[in-house]
Every structure is written in structure tokens, then in C-alpha cells.
Short mmCIF file of C-alpha atoms and ligand atoms in Angstrom, two decimals:
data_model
loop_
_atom_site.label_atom_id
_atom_site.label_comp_id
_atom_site.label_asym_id
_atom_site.label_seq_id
_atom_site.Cartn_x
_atom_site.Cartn_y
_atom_site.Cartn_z
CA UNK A 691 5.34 -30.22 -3.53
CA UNK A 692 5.23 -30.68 0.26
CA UNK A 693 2.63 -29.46 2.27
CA UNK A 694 3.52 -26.70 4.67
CA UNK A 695 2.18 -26.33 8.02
CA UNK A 696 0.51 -23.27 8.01
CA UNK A 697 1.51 -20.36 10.10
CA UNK A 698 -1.22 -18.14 11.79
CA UNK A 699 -0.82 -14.67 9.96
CA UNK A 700 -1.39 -11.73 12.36
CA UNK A 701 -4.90 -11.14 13.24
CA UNK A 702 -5.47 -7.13 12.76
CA UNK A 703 -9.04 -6.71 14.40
CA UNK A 704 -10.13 -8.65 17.10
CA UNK A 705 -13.11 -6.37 17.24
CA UNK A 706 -15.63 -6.99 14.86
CA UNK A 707 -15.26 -10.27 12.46
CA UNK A 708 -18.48 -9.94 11.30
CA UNK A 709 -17.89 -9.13 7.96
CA UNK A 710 -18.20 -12.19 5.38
CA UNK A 711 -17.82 -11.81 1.51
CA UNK A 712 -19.60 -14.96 -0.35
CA UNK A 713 -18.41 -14.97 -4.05
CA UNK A 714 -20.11 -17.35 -7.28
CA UNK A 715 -18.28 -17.60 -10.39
CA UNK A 716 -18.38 -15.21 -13.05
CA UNK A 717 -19.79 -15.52 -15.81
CA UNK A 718 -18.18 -12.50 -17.92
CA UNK A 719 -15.75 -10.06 -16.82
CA UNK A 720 -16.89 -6.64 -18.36
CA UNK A 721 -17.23 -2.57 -18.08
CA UNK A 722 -15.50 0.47 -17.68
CA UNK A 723 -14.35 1.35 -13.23
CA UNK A 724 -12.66 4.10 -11.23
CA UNK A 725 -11.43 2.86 -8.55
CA UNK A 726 -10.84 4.65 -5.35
CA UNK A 727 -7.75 7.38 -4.74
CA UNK A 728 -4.13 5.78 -4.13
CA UNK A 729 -3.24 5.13 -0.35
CA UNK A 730 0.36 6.10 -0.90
CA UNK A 731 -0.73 9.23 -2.27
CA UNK A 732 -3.37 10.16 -0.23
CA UNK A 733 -1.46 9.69 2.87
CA UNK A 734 1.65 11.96 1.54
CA UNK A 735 -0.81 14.74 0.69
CA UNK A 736 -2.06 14.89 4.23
CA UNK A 737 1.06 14.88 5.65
CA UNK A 738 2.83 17.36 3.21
CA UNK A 739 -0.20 19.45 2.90
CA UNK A 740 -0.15 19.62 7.03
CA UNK A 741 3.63 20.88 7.12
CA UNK A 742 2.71 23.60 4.58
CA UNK A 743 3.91 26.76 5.91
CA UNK A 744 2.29 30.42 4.54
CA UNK A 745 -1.20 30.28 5.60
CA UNK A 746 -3.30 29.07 2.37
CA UNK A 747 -5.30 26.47 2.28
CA UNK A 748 -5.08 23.62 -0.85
CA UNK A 749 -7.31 21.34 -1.47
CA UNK A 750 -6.94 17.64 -2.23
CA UNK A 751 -8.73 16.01 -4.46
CA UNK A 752 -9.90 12.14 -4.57
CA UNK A 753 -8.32 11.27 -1.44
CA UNK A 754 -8.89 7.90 -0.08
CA UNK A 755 -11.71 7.86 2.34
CA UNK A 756 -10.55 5.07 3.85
CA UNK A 757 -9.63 3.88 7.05
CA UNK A 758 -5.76 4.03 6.98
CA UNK A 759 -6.12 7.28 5.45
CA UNK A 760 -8.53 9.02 7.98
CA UNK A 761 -6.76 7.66 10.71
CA UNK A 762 -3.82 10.10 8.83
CA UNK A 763 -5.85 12.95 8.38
CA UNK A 764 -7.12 13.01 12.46
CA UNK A 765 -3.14 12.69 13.22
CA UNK A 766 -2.36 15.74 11.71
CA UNK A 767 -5.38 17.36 13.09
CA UNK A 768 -4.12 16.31 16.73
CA UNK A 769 -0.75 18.23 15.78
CA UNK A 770 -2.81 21.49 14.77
CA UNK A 771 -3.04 21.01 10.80
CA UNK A 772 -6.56 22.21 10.13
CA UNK A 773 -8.29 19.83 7.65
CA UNK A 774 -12.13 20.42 6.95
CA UNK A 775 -13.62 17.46 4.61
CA UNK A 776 -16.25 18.86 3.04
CA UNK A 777 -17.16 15.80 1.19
CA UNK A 778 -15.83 12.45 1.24
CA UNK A 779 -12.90 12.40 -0.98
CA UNK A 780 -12.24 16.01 -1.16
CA UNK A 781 -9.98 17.72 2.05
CA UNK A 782 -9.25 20.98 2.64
CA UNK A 783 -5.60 21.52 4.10
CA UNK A 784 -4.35 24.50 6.15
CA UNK A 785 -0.64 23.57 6.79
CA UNK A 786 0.64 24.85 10.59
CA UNK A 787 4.39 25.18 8.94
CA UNK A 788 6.29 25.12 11.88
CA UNK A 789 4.02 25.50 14.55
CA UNK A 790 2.95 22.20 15.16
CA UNK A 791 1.62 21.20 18.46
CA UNK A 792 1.78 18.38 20.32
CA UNK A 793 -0.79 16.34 20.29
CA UNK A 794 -3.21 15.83 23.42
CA UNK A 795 -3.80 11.88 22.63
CA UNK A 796 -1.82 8.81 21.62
CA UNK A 797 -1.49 8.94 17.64
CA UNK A 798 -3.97 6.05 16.47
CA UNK A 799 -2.40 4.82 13.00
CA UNK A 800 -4.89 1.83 12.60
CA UNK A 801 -3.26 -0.96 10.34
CA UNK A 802 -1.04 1.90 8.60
CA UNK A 803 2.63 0.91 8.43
CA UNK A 804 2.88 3.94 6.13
CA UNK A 805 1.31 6.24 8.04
CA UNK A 806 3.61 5.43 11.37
CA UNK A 807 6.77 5.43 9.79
CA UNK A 808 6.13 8.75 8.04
CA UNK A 809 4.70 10.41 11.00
CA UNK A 810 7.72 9.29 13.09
CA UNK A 811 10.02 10.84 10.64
CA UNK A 812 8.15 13.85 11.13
CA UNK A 813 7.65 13.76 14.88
CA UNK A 814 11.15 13.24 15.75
CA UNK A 815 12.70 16.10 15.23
CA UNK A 816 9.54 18.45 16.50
CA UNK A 817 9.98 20.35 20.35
CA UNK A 818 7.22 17.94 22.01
CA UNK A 819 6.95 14.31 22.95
CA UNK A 820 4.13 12.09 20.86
CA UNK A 821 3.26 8.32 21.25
CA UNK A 822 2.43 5.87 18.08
CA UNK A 823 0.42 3.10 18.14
CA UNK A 824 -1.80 1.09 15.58
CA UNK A 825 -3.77 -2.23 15.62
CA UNK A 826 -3.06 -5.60 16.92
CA UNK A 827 -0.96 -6.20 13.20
CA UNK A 828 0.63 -2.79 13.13
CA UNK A 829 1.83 -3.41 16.90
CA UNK A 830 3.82 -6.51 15.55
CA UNK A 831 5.19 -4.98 12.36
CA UNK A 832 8.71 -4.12 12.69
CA UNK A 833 9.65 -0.36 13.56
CA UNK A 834 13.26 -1.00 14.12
CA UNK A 835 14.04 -0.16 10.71
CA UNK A 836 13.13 3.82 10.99
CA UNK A 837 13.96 3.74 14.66
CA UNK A 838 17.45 2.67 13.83
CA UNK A 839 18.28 5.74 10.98
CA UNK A 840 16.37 8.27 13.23
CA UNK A 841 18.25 7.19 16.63
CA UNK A 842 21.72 7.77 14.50
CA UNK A 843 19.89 11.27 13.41
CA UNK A 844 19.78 11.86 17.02
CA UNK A 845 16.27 11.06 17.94
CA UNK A 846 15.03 10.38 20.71
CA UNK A 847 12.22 7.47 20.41
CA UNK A 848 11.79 4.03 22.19
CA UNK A 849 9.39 1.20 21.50
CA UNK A 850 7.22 1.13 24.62
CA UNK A 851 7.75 -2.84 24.64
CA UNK A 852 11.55 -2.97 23.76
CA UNK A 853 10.87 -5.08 20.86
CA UNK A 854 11.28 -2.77 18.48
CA UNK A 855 7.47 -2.46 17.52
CA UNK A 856 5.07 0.20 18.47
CA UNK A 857 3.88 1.84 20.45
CA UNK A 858 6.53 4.14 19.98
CA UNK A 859 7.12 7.12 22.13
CA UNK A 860 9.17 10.00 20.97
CA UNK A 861 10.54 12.82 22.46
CA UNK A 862 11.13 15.20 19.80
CA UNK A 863 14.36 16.74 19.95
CA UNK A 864 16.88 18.75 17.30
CA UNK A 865 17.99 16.03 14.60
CA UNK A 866 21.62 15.76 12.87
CA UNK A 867 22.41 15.19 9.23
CA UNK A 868 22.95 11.64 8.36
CA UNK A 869 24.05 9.77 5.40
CA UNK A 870 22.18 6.09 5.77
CA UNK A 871 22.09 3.20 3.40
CA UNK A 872 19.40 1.45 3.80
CA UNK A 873 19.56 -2.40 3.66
CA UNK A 874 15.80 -2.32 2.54
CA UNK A 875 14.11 -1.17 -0.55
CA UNK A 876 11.26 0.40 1.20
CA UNK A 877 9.70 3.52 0.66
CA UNK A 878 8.60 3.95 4.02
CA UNK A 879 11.78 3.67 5.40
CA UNK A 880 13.41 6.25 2.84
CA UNK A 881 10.09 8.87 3.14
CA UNK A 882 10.65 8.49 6.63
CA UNK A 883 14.41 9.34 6.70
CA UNK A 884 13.23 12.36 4.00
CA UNK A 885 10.75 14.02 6.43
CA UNK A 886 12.86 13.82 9.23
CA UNK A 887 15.87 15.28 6.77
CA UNK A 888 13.23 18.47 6.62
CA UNK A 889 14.04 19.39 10.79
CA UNK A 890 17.59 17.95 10.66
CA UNK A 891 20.65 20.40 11.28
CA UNK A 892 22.18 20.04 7.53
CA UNK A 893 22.05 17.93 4.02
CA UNK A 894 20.60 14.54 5.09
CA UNK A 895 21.15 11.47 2.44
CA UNK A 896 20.01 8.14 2.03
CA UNK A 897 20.20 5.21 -0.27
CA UNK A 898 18.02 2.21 -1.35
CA UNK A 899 19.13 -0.98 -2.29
CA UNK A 900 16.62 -1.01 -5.33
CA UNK A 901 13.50 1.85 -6.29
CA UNK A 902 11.04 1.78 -4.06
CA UNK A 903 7.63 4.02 -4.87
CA UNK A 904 8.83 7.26 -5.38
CA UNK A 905 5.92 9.81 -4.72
CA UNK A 906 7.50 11.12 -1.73
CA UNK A 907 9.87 12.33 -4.08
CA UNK A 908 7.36 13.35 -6.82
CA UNK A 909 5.34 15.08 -4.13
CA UNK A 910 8.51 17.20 -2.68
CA UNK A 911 9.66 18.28 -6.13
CA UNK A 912 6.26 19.38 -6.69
CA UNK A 913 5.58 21.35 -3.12
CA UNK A 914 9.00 22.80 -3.91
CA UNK A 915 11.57 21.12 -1.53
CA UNK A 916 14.91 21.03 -2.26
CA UNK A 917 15.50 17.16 -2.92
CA UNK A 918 18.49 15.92 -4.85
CA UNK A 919 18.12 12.81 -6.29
CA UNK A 920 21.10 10.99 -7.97
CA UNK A 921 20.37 7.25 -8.78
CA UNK A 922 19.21 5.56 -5.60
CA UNK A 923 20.87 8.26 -3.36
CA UNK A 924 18.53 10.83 -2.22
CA UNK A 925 19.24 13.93 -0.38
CA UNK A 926 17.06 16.46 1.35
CA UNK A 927 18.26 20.11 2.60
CA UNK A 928 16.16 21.49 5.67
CA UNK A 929 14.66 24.64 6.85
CA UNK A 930 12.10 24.68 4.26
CA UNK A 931 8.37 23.98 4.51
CA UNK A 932 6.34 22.17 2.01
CA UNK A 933 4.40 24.87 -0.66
CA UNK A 934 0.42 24.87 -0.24
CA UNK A 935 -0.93 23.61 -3.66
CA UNK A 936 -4.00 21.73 -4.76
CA UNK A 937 -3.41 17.78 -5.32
CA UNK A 938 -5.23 15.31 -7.16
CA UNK A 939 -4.79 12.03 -6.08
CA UNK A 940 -5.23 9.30 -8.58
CA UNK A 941 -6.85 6.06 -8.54
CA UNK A 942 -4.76 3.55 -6.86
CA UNK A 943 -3.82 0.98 -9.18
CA UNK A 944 -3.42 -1.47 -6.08
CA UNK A 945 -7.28 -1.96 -6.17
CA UNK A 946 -6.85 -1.98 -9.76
CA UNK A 947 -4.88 -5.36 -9.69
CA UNK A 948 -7.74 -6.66 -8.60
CA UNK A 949 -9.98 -6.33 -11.44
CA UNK A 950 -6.64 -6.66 -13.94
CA UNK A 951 -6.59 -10.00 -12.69
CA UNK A 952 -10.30 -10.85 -12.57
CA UNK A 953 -10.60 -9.62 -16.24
CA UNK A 954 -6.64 -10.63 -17.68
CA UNK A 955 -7.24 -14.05 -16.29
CA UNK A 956 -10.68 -14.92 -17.70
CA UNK A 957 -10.83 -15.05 -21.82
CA UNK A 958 -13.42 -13.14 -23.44
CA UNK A 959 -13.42 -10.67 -20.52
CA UNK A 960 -12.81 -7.25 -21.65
CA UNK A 961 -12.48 -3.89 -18.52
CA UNK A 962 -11.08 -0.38 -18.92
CA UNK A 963 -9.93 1.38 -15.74
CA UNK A 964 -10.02 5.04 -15.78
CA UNK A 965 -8.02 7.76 -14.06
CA UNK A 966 -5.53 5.28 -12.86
CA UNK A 967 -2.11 6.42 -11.07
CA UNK A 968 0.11 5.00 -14.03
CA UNK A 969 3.76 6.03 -12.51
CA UNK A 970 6.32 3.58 -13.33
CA UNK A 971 6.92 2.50 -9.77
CA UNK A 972 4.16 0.93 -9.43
CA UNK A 973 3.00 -0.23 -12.69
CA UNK A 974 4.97 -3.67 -12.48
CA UNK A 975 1.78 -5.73 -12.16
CA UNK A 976 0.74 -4.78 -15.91
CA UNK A 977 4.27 -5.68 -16.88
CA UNK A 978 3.77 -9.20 -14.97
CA UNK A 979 0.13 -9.55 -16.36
CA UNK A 980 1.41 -9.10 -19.88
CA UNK A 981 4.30 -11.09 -19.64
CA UNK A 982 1.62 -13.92 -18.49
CA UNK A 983 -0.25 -13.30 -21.92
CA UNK A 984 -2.61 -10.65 -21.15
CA UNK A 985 -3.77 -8.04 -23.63
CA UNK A 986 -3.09 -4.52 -22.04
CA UNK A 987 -2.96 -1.15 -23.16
CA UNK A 988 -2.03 2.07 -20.98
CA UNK A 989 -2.88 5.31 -22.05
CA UNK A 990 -1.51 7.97 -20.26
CA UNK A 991 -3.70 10.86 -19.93
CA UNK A 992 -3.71 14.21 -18.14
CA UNK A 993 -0.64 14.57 -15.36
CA UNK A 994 -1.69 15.73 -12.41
CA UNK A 995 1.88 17.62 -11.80
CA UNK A 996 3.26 15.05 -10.07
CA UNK A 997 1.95 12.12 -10.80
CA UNK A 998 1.03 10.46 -13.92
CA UNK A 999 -2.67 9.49 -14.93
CA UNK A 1000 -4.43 7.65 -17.77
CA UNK A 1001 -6.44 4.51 -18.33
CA UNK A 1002 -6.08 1.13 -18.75
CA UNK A 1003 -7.64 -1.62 -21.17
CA UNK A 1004 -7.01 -5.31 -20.45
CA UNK A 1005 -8.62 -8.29 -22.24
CA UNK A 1006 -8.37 -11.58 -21.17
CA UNK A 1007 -6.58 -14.73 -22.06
CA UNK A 1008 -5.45 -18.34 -21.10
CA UNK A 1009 -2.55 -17.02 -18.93
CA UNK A 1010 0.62 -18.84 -18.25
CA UNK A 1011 3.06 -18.87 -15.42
CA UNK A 1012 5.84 -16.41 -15.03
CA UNK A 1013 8.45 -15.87 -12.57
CA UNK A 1014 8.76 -12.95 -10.31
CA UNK A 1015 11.74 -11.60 -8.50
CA UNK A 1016 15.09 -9.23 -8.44
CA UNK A 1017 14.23 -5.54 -8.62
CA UNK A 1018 10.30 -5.84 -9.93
CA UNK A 1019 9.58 -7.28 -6.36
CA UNK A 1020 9.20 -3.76 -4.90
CA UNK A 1021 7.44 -2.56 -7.69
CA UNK A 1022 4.44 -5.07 -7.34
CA UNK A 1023 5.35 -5.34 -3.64
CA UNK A 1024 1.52 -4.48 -3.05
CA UNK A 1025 0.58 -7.18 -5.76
CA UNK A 1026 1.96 -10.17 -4.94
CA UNK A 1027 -0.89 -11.82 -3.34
CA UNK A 1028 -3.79 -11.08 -6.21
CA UNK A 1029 -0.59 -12.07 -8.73
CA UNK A 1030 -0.19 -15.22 -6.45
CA UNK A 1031 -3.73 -16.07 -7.31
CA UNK A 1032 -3.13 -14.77 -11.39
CA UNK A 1033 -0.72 -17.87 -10.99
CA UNK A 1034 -3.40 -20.01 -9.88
CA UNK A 1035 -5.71 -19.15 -12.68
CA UNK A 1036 -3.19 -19.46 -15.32
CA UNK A 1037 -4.00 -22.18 -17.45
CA UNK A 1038 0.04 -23.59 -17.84
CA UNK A 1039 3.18 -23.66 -15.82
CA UNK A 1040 4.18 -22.42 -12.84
CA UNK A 1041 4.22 -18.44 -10.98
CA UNK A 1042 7.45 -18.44 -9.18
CA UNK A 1043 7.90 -15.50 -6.60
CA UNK A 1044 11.46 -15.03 -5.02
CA UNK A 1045 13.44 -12.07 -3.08
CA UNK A 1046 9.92 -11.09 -1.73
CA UNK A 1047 11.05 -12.00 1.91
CA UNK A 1048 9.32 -8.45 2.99
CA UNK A 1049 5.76 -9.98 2.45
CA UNK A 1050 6.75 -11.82 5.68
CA UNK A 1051 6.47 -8.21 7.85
CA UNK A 1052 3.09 -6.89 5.84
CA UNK A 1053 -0.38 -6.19 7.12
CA UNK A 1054 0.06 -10.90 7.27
CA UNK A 1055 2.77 -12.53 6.87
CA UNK A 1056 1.30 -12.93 3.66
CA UNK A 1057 3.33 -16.01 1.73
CA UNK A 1058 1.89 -18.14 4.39
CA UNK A 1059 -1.21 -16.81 4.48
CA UNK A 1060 -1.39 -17.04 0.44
CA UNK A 1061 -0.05 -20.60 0.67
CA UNK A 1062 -2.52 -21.70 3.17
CA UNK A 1063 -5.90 -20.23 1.51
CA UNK A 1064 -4.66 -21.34 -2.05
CA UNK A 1065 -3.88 -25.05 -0.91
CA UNK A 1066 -7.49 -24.47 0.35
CA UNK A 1067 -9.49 -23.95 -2.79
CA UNK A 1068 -6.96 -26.44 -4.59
CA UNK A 1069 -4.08 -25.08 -5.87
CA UNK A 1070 -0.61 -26.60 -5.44
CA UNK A 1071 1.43 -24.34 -4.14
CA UNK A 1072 4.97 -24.54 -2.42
CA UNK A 1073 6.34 -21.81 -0.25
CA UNK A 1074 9.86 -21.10 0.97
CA UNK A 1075 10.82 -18.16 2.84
CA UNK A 1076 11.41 -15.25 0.23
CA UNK A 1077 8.60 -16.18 -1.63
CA UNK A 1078 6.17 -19.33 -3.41
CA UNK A 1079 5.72 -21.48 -6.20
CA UNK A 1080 1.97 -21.76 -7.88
CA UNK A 1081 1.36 -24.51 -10.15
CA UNK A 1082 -1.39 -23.09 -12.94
CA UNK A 1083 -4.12 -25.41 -13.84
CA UNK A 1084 -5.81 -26.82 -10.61
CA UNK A 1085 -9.78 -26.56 -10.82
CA UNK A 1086 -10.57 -24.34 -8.16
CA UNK A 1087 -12.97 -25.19 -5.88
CA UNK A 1088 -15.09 -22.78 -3.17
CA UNK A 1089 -14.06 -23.07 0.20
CA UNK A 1090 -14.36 -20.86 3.73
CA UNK A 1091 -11.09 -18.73 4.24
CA UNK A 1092 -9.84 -16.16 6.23
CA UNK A 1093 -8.26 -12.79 5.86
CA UNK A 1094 -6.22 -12.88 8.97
CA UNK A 1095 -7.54 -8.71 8.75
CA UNK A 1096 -5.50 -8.04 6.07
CA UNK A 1097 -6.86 -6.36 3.53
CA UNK A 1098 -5.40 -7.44 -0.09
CA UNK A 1099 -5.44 -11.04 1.10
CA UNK A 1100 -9.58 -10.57 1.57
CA UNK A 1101 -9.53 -9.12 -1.93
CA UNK A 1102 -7.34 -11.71 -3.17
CA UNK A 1103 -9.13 -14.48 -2.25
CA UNK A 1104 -12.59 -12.89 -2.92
CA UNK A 1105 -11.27 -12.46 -6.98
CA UNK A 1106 -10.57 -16.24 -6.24
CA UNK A 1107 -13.83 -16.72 -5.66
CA UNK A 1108 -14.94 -15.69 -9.29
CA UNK A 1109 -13.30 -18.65 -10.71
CA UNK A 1110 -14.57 -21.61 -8.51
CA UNK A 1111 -16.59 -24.48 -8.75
CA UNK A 1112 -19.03 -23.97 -5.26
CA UNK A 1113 -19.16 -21.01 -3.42
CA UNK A 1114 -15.88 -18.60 -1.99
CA UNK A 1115 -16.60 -17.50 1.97
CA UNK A 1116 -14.07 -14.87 2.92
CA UNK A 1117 -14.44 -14.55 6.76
CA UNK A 1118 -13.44 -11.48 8.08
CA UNK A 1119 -14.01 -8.91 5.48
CA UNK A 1120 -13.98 -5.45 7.79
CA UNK A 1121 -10.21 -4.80 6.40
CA UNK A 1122 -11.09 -4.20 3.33
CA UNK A 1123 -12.04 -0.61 4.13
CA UNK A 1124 -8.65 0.08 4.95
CA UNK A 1125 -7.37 0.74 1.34
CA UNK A 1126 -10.73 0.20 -1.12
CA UNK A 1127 -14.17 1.44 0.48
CA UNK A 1128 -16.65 0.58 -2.10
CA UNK A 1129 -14.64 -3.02 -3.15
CA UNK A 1130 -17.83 -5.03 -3.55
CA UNK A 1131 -19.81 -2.47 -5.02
CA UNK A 1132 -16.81 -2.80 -7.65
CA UNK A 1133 -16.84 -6.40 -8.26
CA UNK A 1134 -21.00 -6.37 -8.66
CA UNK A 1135 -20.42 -3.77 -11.70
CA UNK A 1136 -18.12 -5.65 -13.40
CA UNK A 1137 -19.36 -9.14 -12.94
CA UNK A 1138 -22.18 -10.91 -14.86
CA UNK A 1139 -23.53 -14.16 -13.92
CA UNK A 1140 -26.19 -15.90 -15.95
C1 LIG B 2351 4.03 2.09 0.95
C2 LIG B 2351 5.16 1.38 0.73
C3 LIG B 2351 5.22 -0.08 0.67
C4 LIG B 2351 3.84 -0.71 0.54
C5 LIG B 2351 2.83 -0.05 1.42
C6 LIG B 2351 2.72 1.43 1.11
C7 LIG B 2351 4.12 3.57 1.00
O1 LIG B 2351 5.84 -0.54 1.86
O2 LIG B 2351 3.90 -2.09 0.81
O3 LIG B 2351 1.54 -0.64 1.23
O4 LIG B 2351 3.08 4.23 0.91
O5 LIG B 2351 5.23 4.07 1.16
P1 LIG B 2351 7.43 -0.60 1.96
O6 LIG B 2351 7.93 0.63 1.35
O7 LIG B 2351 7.80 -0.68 3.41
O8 LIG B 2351 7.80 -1.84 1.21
#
């Protein structure tokens, strides 16, 4: 395999790098985690919860007190949502229905792809003119694929920059029914083209290529909107406003993969994850990890009415290489990077991961970013542009990386770390608080070193 020159990932913060993870080999791999609420989730609940109409307030349980999140919850308090947090994971929601107001500042969505293409979908069909901007990354992540269904809707939004990327400013105005297909299986882009449906002038439908994440669909049916869903068409009626009920947001199995790969990867290990987001969109990295040769058992436990919950075991084994692609890439879309490094700690063959050309427009461009830090710490590893190959069995060996400030590649690399000869330093570590506040607390319950 060739060597690649690497290409520099998009750098997130510039502010403060100061934040270094050092990581020593595990010994064992053992213990029973909760790990904090799911991002998807917890940003849907603000949102829905803030478009509530009827004057009741619900209350959201679990929410992820992160970064990304917050940066949600203070958007829809600039549009007149009331949201009291009276502690850290728990929100109180007072939906403003229809009288949302627009807001006195720029909208500040961080390093949240999710929560800017959700909140234009909502803004762009409201009576007032917003602006959306996000971090250095965000600012460089493509926005021409909601801008593009919302202009045929009749919107009225232009990237400050004319390059398709944000800051966006819209000038909310009323919004026709459209039918889009949408080349992408993305659930941004089809939650997006949902929320806007909700102000548009009659039926609006959309399809996906493949499923994407479907709790904005679980989360309508369950606030009572009148979504259709046939297949991979989807189709939204409007004039009605989200129902104010209590939601429990549960653990995001995102940060799971983490430790599923830390323990599924190491023999002997043995971890139970509890009150774990289990629906089926997203459970594609326990699929992968079992196909690989892990032991793993899901138990579903109580539903939260509208999404399902339970816990999983896994117990470690020599892994071996797997490949990767077609319509599971969206379903461990999230994953690929800590499943990049699974391949790396497999103990034969070779991880191949294809039609994943959307890791390119993430928080990194993370195949090169993956490529680069593997090749780092040892592993032979070729990358093409839709995805990369990992040959198992190198002896992986400490080095100094970088997250580029993107979260799941600092994680990524950090669960590296557990498995090398010499010491991991992960430079730039501050990201991590945008999906899993609490990640090295985590890793120092479940790790034991002699
Ligand atoms: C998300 C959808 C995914 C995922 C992101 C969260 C969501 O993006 O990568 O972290 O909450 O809708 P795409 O749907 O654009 O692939």
C-alpha cells in the first residue's frame, strides 16, 4: 500500500488547543457504563419541544449537556422558546407554537451540522430574517444541500460567502410544497426538508437514497404530526404544531462505540452498557463488531415511546477484518472512525470501508485524517476517496496526534491509545465536549492497568 500525502483536516477551534489526552495500555477492559444522552436526540427534543404549541411545559430528560447541544438549546431561546435547565441533563421546555420571534443575535451553532440544517428548515419559512453561523469546521461544511430543497420550497436564504457554506442568512418567507429526492442519504438533509414541510403551503415529500437515522420521524409520530412514511418517501402535512410531552433521551450509542471497541477488541475484556438508544438505525456498529467476532448481546429494555432502550453486553475476542459498505454506511456513518481503528486492532485480514465518500464533509474530512493518525501509530492503511483499507495485525505503537477539533477522531485515537506499546498524545482534546462530556472520566472506570 502506497503512502498518501496527508491532507490537513479542518481545524474546528483555533481558540484554545490546550487540551491533551495521554493514554497507556490497558491492562483489562471491564465494568458496567452509562454513557451520556444521544446528540441526535437531544437536539430534536429541543427543537420539537420549542415549536410546541398549547402552553405546557414538558420536560426532557437526559439531554446531552454538551456543547453542540447547548449551543441548540440558547437558539431556541433567542427565538422565544422558554427553556429553564434546572439541572444539567434535565430541560424544561415551554414551546412558543407559532409565535416565534426573531432572534436579536446571529444563531451560534458551534461545530453542529445538525443543529444548522434543522434550524434552517425551521427558520425559513418563519415572518423574520435570522443569520447561521458555526465554527471554523462548520463554516466549511457544505450547506448547499438544504439550501438547494428549501430555495425550490421558496425560501429565501443565501450563504453570506456565496460558497454555499454558512453563514447563512435567511429571510423567512411563506414556503411551497415540494416533492424532492434527495441524492444523499442524510438525515439532516431529510429532517431539514420535514421541519420546513411543517410552515409550507401543502403536503411536502421527500425521498432518501438509503435510511438515514430516523428519530425525526420517531419523534413527529410521537408529538403527533401528521407524517406519512412509505418506504424511503416521507411526507409531512402542515399547519400543525408539535404536542408538549415529556422525552427521555437515551444514551447515545455513538459514545458507546467507543468502549464496544475498547472492550470487543481486547480478549478477556468483558463491559455492559446500560440505557443505551438501541433503534435499528443506528445499531450497525454491533452488527459490524459481531460480524468481526465479537461476543454481543442486546437486550432491549423499557421504550421510551419513541425510541427504543436496553443494554448491551460485549466480550472480547481476537477480531478479524470485515468489509463495510452499501446501505450499512449510513447506519454506522458516526462509527466509521473508532471501526477504522477496530480494523487496526483486529488480529487478521483486512477492514475495508467503501461508499463512505460523506466522511469527506464531517466535523474532518475524516478518511484522511484516520489514514494519517493510523499510519502514525503503525498501521498500514490505504485510502481512496469513498473510503480506506486497514490491514489488522500491525503492533501499535504510541505516538503524538491530532484531532484536527473533531471530536470522534480524538476519541478514536485516544481508544487507540489503550492498545500501544509507549504512550498515545492526543493534542487538541477540547472537542470532545461537543458530543461526550465526561469521556475520560469513562475510559478511567473501565480501564485497569497493573
Ligand atoms: C445526524 C446525522 C448524521 C450524523 C450526524 C448527526 C443527525 O449526518 O453524521 O452526526 O442528528 O441527523 P448526516 O445525516 O448528514 O449524514
Amino acid at each position: 500500500m502506497k503512502p498518501q500525502v496527508f491532507p490537513p483536516g479542518r481545524t474546528a477551534r483555533k481558540r484554545d488547543m490546550s487540551r491533551t489526552i495521554h493514554v497507556r495500555k490497558a491492562d483489562f477492559i471491564e465494568g458496567t457504563l452509562t454513557v451520556p444522552g444521544d446528540k441526535s436526540v437531544s437536539h430534536r427534543a429541543a427543537i420539537l419541544l420549542g415549536l410546541a404549541g398549547g402552553g405546557q411545559t414538558a420536560e426532557v430528560r437526559n439531554f446531552l449537556h454538551s456543547e453542540d447541544c447547548l449551543n441548540t438549546v440558547k437558539a431556541m431561546q433567542g427565538l422565544g422558546v422558554s427553556i429553564q435547565r434546572p439541572d444539567l441533563t434535565t430541560l424544561h421546555i415551554e414551546g412558543a407554537g407559532d409565535r416565534l420571534i426573531e432572534p436579536r443575535k446571529v444563531i451560534d451553532c458551534g461545530n453542529s451540522g445538525t443543529a444548522m440544517r434543522l434550524l434552517a428548515g425551521v427558520l425559513a419559512g418563519q415572518g423574520f430574517k435570522s443569520q447561521l453561523t458555526g465554527d471554523a469546521s462548520l463554516c466549511s461544511r457544505p450547506m448547499g444541500r438544504v439550501m438547494k430543497p428549501l430555495t425550490q420550497m421558496g425560501a429565501k436564504l443565501v450563504s453570506d460567502k456565496g460558497n454555499d457554506c454558512a453563514p447563512l442568512t435567511i429571510h423567512g418567507t411563506p414556503l411551497k410544497a415540494i416533492h424532492y429526492e434527495s441524492p444523499v442519504a442524510s438525515a439532516q438533509i431529510k429532517s431539514c426538508i420535514l421541519l420546513a414541510g411543517l410552515y409550507a403551503g401543502g403536503v411536502t415529500s421527500l425521498t432518501e437514497p438509503v435510511q438515514s437515522r430516523d428519530h425525526t420521524e420517531r419523534m413527529f409520530r410521537y408529538l403527533e404530526l401528521p407524517l406519512v412514511v412509505e418506504g424511503l418517501k416521507y411526507s409531512i402535512r402542515p399547519g400543525v404544531l408539535p404536542k408538549s410531552k415529556n422525552i427521555m433521551v437515551p444514551g447515545d450509542i455513538s459514545s458507546a462505540a467507543f468502549w464496544l471497541v475498547a472492550a470487543g477488541a481486547k480478549p478477556g475484556a468483558s463491559l455492559r452498557i446500560e440505557h443505551l438508544g438501541l433503534n435499528p438505525t443506528r445499531t450497525g456498529i454491533l452488527n459490524v463488531l459481531i460480524r468481526m467476532g465479537a461476543k454481543i448481546t442486546e437486550k432491549l429494555g423499557a421504550d421510551t415511546g419513541h425510541e427504543p432502550m436496553g443494554s448491551v453486553e460485549v466480550d472480547g475476542a481476537a477480531l478479524k477484518g470485515v468489509t463495510i459498505e452499501g446501505k450499512e454506511i449510513p447506519n454506522v456513518i458516526d462509527e466509521l472512525p473508532i471501526l477504522a481503528v477496530a480494523g487496526a486492532l483486529a488480529h487478521e485480514g483486512v477492514t475495508v470501508i467503501k461508499d463512505a465518500r460523506e466522511l469527506r464533509v464531517k466535523e474532518t474530512d475524516r478518511i484522511a485524517v484516520m489514514a494519517a493518525n493510523l499510519r502514525a501509530v503503525g498501521v498500514e492503511v490505504e485510502d481512496y476517496e469513498d473510503g480506506m483499507a486497514i490491514r489488522a495485525g500491525a503492533k501499535l505503537r504510541g505516538a503524538k496526534v491530532k484531532s484536527h477539533g473533531d471530536h470522534r477522531i480524538a476519541m478514536a485515537m485516544a481508544v487507540a491509545g489503550l492498545f500501544c506499546e509507549g504512550e498515545m498524545i492526543v493534542e487538541d482534546c477540547d472537542c470532545i465536549d461537543t458530543s461526550y462530556p465526561g469521556f475520560e472520566a469513562d475510559m478511567n472506570k473501565i480501564v485497569i492497568r497493573k
